[in-house]
Structure formats: C-alpha cells, structure tokens
Short mmCIF file of C-alpha atoms and ligand atoms in Angstrom, two decimals:
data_model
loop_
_atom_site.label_atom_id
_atom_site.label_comp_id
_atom_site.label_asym_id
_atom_site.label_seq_id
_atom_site.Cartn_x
_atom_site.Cartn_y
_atom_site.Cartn_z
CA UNK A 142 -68.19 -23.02 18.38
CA UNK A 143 -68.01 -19.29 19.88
CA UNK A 144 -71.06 -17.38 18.13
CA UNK A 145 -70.66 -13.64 18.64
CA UNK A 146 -71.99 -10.66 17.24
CA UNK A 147 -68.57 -10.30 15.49
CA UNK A 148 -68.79 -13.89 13.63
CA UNK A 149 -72.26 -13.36 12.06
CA UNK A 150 -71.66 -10.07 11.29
CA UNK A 151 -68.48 -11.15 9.37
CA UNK A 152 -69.65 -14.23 8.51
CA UNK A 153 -66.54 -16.13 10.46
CA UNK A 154 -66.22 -19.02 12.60
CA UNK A 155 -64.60 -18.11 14.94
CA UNK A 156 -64.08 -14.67 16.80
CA UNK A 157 -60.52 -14.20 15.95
CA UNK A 158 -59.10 -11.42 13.99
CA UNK A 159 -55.28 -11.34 12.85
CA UNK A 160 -54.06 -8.06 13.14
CA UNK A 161 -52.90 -6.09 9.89
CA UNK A 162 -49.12 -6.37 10.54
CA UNK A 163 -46.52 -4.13 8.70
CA UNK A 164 -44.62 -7.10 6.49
CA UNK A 165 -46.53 -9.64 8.05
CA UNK A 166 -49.73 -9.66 6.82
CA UNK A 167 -49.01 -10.88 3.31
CA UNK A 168 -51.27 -13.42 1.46
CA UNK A 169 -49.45 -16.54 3.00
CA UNK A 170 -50.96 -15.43 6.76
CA UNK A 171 -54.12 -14.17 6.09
CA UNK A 172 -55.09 -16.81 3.47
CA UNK A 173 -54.10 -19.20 6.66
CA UNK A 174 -55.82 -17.65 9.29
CA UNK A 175 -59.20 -17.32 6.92
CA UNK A 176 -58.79 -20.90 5.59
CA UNK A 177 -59.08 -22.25 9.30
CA UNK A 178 -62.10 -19.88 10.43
CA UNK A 179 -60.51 -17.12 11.65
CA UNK A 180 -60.19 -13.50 9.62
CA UNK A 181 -56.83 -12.55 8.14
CA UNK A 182 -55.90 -9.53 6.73
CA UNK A 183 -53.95 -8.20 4.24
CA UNK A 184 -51.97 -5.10 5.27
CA UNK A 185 -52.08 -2.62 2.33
CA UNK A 186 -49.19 -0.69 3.14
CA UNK A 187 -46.80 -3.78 3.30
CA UNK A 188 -47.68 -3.12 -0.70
CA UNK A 189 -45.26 -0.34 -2.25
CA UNK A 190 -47.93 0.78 -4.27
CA UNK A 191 -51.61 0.27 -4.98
CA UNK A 192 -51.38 -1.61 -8.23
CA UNK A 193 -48.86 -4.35 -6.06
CA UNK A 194 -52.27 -4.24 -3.23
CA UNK A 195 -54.46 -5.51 -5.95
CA UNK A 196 -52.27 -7.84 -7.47
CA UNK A 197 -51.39 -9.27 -3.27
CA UNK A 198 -55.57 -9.59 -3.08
CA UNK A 199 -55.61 -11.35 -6.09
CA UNK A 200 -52.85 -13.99 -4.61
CA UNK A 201 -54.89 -14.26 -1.40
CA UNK A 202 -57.47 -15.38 -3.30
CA UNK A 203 -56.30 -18.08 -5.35
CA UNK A 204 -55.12 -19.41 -1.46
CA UNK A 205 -58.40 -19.14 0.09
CA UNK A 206 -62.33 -18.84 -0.92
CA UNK A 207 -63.12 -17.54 2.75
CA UNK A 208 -63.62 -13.73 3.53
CA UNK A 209 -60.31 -11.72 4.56
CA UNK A 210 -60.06 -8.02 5.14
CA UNK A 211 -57.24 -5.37 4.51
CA UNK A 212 -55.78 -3.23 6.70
CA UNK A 213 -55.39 0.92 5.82
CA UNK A 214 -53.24 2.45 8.62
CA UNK A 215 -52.91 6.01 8.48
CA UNK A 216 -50.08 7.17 10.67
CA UNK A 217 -46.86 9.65 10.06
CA UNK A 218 -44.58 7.92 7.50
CA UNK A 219 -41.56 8.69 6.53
CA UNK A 220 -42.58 8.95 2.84
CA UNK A 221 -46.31 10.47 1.56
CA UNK A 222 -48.90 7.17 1.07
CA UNK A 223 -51.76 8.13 -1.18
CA UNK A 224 -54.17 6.59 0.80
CA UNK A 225 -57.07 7.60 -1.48
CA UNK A 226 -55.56 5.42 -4.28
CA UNK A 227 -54.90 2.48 -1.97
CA UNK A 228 -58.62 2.97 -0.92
CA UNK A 229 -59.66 2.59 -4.69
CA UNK A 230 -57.61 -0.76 -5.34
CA UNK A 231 -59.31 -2.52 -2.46
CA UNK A 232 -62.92 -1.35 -3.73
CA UNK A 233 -61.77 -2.31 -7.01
CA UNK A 234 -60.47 -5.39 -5.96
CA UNK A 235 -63.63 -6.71 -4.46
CA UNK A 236 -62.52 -6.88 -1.20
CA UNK A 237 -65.92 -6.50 1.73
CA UNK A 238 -63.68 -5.97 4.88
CA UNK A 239 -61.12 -3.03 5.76
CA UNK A 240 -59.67 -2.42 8.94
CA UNK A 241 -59.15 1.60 9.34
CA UNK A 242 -56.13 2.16 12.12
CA UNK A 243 -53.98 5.14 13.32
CA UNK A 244 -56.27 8.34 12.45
CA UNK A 245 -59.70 9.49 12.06
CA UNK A 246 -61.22 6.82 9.17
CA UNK A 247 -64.32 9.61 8.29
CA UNK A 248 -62.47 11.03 4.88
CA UNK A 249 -62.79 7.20 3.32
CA UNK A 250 -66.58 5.97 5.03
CA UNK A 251 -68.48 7.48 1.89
CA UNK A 252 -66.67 5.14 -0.67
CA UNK A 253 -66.33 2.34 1.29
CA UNK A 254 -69.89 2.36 2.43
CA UNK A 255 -71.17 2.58 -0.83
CA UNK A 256 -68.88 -0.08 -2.50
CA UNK A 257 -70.76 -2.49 0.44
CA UNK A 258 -67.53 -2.44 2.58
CA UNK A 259 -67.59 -3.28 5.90
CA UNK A 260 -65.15 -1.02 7.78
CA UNK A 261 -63.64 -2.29 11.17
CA UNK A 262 -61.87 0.56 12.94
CA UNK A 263 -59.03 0.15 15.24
CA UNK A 264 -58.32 2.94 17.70
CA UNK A 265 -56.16 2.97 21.34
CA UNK A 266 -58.93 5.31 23.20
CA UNK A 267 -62.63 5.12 24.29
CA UNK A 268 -63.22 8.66 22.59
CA UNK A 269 -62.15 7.47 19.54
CA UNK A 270 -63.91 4.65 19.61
CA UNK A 271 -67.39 6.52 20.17
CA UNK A 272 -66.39 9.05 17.62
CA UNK A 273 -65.69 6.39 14.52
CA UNK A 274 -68.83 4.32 16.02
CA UNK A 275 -70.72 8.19 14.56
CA UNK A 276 -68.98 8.64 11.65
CA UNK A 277 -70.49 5.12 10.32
CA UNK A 278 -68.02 2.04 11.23
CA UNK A 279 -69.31 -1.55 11.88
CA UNK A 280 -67.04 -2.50 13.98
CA UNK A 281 -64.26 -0.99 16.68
CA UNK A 282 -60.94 -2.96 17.36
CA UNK A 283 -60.22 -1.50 20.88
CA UNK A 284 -55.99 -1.67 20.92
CA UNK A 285 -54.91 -1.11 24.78
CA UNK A 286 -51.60 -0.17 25.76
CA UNK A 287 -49.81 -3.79 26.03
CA UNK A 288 -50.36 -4.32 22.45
CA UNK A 289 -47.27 -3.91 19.53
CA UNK A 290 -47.13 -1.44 17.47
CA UNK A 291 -48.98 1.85 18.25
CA UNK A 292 -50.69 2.22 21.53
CA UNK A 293 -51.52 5.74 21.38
CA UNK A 294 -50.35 8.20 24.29
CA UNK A 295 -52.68 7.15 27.08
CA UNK A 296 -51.65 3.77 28.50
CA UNK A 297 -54.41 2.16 29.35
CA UNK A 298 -54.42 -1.21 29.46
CA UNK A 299 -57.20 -3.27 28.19
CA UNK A 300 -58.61 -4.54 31.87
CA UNK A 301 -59.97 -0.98 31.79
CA UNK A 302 -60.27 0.15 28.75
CA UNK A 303 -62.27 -2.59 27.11
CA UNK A 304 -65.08 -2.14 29.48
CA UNK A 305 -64.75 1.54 29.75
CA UNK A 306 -65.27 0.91 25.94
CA UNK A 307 -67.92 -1.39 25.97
CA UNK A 308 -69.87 0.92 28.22
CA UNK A 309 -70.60 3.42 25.81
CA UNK A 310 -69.65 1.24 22.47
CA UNK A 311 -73.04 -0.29 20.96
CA UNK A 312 -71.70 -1.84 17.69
CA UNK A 313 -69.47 -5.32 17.82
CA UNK A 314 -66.04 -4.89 19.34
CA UNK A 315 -62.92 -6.42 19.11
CA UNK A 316 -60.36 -6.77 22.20
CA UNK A 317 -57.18 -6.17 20.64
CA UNK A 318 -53.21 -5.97 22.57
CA UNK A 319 -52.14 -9.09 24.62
CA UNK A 320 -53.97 -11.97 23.47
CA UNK A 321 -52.53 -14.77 22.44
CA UNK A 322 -54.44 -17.76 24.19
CA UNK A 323 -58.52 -19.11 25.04
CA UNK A 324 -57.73 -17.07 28.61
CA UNK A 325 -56.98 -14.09 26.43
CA UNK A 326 -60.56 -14.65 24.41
CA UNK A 327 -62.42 -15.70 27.37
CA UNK A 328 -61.38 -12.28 29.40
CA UNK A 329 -62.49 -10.42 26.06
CA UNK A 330 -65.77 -11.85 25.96
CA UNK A 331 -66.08 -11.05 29.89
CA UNK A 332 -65.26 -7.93 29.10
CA UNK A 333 -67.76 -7.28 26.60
CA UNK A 334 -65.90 -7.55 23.26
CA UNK A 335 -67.21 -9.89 20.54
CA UNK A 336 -63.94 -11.23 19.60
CA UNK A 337 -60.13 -10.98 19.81
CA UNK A 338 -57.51 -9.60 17.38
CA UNK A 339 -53.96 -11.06 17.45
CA UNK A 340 -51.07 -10.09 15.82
CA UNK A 341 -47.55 -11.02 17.85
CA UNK A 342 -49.34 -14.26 18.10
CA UNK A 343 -50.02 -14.94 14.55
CA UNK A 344 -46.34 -13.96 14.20
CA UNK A 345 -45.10 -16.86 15.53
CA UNK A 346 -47.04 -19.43 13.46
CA UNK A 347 -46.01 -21.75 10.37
CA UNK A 348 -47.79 -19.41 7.38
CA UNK A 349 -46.30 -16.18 8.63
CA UNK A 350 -44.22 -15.09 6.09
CA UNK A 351 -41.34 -13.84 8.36
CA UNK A 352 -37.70 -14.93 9.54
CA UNK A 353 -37.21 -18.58 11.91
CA UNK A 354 -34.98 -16.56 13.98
CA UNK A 355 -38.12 -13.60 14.58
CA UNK A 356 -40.43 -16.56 15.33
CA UNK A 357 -37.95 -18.24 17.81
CA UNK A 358 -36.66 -14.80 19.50
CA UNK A 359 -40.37 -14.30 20.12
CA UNK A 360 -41.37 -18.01 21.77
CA UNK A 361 -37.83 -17.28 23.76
CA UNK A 362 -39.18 -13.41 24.90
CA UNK A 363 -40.85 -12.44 27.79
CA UNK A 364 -43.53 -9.97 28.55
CA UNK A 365 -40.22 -7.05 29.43
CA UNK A 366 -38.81 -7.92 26.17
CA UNK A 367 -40.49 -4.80 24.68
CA UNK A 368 -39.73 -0.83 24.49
CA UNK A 369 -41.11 1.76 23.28
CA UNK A 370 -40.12 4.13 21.17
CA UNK A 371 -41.43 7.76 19.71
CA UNK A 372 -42.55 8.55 22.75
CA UNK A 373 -41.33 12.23 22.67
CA UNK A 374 -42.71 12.49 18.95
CA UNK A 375 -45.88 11.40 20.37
CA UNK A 376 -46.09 8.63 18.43
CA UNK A 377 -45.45 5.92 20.41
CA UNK A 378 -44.79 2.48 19.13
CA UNK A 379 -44.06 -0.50 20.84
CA UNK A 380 -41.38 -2.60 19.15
CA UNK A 381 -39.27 -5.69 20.42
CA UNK A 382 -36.58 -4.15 22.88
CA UNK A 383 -33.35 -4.63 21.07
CA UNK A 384 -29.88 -2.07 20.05
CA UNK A 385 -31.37 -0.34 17.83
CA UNK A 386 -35.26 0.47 20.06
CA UNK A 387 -32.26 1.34 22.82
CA UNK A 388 -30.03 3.40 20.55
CA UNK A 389 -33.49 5.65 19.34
CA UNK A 390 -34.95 5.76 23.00
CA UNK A 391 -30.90 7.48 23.51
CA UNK A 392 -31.23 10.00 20.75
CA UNK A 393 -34.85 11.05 21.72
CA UNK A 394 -33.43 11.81 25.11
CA UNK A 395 -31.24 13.57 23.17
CA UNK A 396 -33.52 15.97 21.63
CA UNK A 397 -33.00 14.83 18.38
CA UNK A 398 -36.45 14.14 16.23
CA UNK A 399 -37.56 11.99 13.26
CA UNK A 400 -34.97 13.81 10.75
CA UNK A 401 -32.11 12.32 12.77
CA UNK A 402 -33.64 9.27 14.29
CA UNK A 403 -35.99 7.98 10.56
CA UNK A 404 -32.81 6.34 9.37
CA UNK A 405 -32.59 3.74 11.81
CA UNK A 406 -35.77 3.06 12.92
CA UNK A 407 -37.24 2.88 8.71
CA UNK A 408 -39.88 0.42 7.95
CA UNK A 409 -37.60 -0.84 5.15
CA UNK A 410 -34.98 -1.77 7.56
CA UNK A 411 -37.30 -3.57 9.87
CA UNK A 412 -38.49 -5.45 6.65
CA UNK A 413 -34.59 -6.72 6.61
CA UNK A 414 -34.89 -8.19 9.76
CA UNK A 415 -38.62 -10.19 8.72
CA UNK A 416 -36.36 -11.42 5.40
CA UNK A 417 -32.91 -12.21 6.64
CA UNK A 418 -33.67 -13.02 10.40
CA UNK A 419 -30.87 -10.69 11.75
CA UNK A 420 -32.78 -8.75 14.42
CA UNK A 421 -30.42 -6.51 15.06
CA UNK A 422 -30.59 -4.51 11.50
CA UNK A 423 -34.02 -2.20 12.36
CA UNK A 424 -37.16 -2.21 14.98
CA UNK A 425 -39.45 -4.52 14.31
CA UNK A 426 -42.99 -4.68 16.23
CA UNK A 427 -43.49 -7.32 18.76
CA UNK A 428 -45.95 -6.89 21.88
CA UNK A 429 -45.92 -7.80 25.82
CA UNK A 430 -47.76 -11.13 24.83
CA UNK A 431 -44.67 -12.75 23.70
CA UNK A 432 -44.32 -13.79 27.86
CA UNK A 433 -47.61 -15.87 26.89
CA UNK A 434 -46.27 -17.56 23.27
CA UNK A 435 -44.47 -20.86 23.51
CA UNK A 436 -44.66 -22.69 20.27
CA UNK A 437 -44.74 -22.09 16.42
CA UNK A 438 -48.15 -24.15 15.28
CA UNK A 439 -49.95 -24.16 12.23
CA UNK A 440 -52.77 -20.84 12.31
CA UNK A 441 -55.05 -24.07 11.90
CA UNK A 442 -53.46 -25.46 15.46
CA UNK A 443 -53.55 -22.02 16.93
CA UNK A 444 -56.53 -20.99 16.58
CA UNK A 445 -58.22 -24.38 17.06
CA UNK A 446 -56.78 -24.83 20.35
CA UNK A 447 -57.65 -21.42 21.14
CA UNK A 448 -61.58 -21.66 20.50
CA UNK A 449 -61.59 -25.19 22.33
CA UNK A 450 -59.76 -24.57 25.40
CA UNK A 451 -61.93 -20.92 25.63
CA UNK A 452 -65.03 -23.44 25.36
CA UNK A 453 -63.58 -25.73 28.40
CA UNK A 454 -62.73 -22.85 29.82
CA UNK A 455 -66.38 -21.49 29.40
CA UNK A 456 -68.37 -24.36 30.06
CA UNK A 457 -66.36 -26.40 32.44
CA UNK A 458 -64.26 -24.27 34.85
CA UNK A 459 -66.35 -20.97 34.84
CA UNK A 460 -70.00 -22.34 34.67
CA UNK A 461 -69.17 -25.03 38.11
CA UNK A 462 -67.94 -21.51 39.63
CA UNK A 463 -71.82 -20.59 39.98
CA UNK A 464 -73.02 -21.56 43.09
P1 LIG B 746 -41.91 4.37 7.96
O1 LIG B 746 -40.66 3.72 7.48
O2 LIG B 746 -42.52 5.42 7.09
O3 LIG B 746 -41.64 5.01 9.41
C1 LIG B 746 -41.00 4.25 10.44
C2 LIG B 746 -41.64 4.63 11.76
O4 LIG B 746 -41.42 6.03 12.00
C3 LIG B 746 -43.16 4.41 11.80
O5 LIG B 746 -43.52 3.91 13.07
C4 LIG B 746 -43.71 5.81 11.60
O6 LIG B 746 -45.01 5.98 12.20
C5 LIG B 746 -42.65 6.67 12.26
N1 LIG B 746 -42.60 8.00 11.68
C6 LIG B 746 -42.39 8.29 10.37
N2 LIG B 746 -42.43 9.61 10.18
C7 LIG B 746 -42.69 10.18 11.38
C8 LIG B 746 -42.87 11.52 11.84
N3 LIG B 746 -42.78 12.55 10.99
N4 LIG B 746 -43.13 11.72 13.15
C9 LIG B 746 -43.22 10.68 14.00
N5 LIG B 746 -43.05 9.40 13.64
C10 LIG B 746 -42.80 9.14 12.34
O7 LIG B 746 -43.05 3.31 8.31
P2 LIG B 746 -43.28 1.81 7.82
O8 LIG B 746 -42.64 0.88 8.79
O9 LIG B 746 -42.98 1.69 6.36
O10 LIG B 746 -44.82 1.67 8.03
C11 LIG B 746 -45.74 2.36 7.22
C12 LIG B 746 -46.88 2.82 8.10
O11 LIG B 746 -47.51 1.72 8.69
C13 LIG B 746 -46.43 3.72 9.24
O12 LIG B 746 -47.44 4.67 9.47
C14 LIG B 746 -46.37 2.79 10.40
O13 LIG B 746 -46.49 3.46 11.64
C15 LIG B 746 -47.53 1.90 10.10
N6 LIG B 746 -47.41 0.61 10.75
C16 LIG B 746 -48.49 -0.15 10.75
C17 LIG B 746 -48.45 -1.35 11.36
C18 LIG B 746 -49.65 -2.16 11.36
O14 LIG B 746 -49.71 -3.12 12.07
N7 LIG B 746 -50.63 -1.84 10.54
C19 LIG B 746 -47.31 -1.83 11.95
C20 LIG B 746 -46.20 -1.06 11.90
C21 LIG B 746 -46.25 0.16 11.27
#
C-alpha cells in the first residue's frame, strides 16, 4: 500500500486518479477504476445536459459503492454549457468529489464548499496552481505539457513543473501528463506530488467505454504519435496526430480560426471515432504516454501492477541505492 496525503484525504487506496476524459469517462471506467482502489471520474460534459449527468451518477452508482468524482471543465466550446446547472446536478446528486479544469474554478467554490464537496483543481501552470490553492481548493492536479488534451500555452514539462509546483503548493497534489506506469508514480512522489492522474492510460483498459481499434492504435503509438492543435487560438490541445490534427494544424497556418476550422475538429465528431473505431472521422485526445502503453488490462490489473511494482521499485531498487 502507497499512503499519501491524497489517499486519506480522499479516502482511496491507492494514489491514482483517472483523468475526466471527454467520452471516456462514462460510468463503465470510473465505476472500474473506483471498484479496484483507485478514483474514477465521471466527466460531466460527456453528458448533453445536466438532467443526463444525474441520471450517469446514478448508473455509476449502482456499479460501485466506492467514492468517484466528476469532472467540470470549463474551456471555449463550440456551443454555450451552463455550467452553473451542471454544478447543481452534481450537488444534487450527492456526489463529494469534483475535479475543476480549464479556467479559474472561484465562481463555483461557495456552493460546492458548502454542499461538503471536495474540489480537486486541475491547472497546466504553477500560478494557477497557487491562485486556486487561495480561492479554497483541496487539492491541485498539476497537468504538464506532455499530457493529452489541454496543456495550456507554456510547455513545461512536468520534471520542472511539478517541483516548481510543489515548492510553493502546500495542499495535496496530483502529478498529472505522462504517466502510465509505477516509474511514472514513483517520479511523482519524488517530485513531491501525492499521487498520479492518468487518462491515455486508462484509455487503453478493458472498462473504457471506447472503440478496440482506439485502444489498439494507442498500445501500437509512440510517444511522436501526437500533435497539437489550436495553437494559434491559444488553446492548445494535444490530440492523437492523425489527417484530420494535420489538415487543422494546415488551415491555422492558414489564418483561418475556429469558424472555419470547428467543423472538423467538433467534439461530436471525435465521439464518432470512440463509437465506431474509425479514427480518421475527428481528433480525438491521446497523450505522449502512449510510447509507454503496451497492453489492454483490466483497471483492476493496471492499477494493481502499478502500486506493486512502484513498491519494488520503492523499497527494493531505490532504498539499496543509499549508501
Ligand atoms: P467542442 O466540440 O465544443 O469543441 C471542440 C474543440 O474546439 C475543443 O477543444 C474546444 O476547446 C475548441 N474550441 C471550441 N470553441 C473554441 C473557440 N471559440 N476558440 C478556441 N477553441 C475552441 O468541444 P467538446 O469536444 O464537445 O468538449 C467539450 C469541452 O470539454 C471543451 O471545452 C473541451 O475543450 C473540453 N474537453 C475536456 C476534456 C477533458 O478531459 N475534460 C477533453 C477534451 C475536451
């Protein structure tokens, strides 16, 4: 067992988070990854609307009696969310853990915190970090550049920006972007995190609710097999690097902007590609840590062979290195 500040505060096993993935994190994943120790989450905006949210909770929880979380991201969309409203269905709902990602979490702390939610913040930058650590988080999921999705505009990878982070952090982290294996959690807690979030990992497991072929074009990837795209929006994202990534990369060079380019790169046609396994018919997010995913276990297998080789790892190679 790997006791952290995380676990207890969370009251998890073990110190592994799955991300809150667009499509991905339905009830089948997250009720998996709580169910063997981990935390899952539900991401709300995979919901159309807040009424589907609350009836998606309720499946999780006829699949699992252990704690998950749900996942609020608040980043441009193509179409307006009403965030407020999807805020309400959680609290309604019961639910004790959100994950806050993509903007400034203060307008939804007051309701949370008095509904007795725990909020878990992710954010791609240490000022961001220190700012929602203020405004009244427990908890900051540190994203660096290498992981999928949206790594903000600096680029720092997470060798140096968990510790920068951890520096001037005080309340339990999370080391989130490129971990997929014990090496992965074993750097974090070096680093001074509490705990690891995974998402491209979790991807390519049994329970996720996605596509053979997106599972097996992931194990077959390699850590170049990514691009990003909305760069010149300034809204970076890093998806898996296939025609269409290329063909939107082409019209930003272009000059063209989210008007022109929205069509192709929609959330509803990267849902296509999760359903029908042709990965050619949107973007779809994948992260550099595919070069470190071989197989397609169980999230039981996963993420018990990640917590036992970490405490090998710990206690048998690391601990003889001290002289
Ligand atoms: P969508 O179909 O509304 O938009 C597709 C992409 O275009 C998204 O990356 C979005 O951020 C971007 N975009 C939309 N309008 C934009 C604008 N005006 N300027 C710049 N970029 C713009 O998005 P979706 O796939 O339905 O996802 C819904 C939300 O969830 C988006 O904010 C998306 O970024 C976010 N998201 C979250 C996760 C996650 O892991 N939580 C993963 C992927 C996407």
């Amino acid at each position: 067992m790997i006791k952290t500040r995380f676990t207890e505060m969370f009251g998890i096993k073990h110190p592994i988070v799955q991300g809150g993935m667009q499509w991905v994190g339905r009830a089948e994943l997250a009720s998996a990854v709580s169910n063997a120790g981990g935390l899952g989450i539900l991401t709300g905006l995979t919901q159309p609307t807040p009424e589907a949210l609350t009836a998606e909770i309720a499946r999780c929880r006829t699949m699992t009696s252990q704690p998950f979380g749900v996942n609020l991201t608040i980043l441009p969309t193509l179409k307006p969310v009403p965030y407020m409203e999807y805020i309400d269905a959680i609290i309604a709902s019961g639910v004790k853990i959100v994950e806050t990602a993509g903007n400034n979490p203060k307008p939804f702390l007051p309701k949370l915190k008095e509904a007795g939610v725990k909020v878990i913040h992710k954010c791609t930058s240490v000022r961001h970090g220190v700012r929602a650590e203020k405004e009244g988080v427990d908890a900051i999921s540190m994203d660096g550049f290498e992981c999928a999705g949206h790594p903000g505009e600096d680029d720092v990878p997470n060798l140096v920006l968990l510790p920068a982070a951890a520096d001037v952090i005080k309340i339990p982290m999370l080391a989130s972007g490129g971990f997929a294996d014990a090496r992965g959690l074993v750097a974090a807690l070096a680093l001074g995190c509490d705990g690891i979030n995974m998402g491209t990992r979790f991807m390519a497991t049994k329970e996720a609710p996605i596509h053979q072929n997106v599972k097996d074009k992931i194990v077959d990837s390699d850590e170049r097999s990514t691009a990003l795209i909305f760069r010149t929006l300034r809204n970076t994202s890093r998806v898996y690097g296939n025609s269409i990534a290329r063909k939107a990369i082409e019209m930003e060079h272009e000059g063209k902007g989210i008007a022109e380019i929205g069509p192709i790169v929609s959330g509803q046609k990267g849902k296509v590609v999760y359903e029908t396994g042709d990965l050619e018919h949107g973007v779809w997010s994948a992260g550099t840590c595919m070069g470190l995913i071989n197989d397609v276990p169980t999230c039981k297998e996963l993420i018990e062979r990640i917590v036992s080789e970490a405490e090998q790892m710990i206690n048998a190679r690391l601990a003889r290195m001290v002289a």
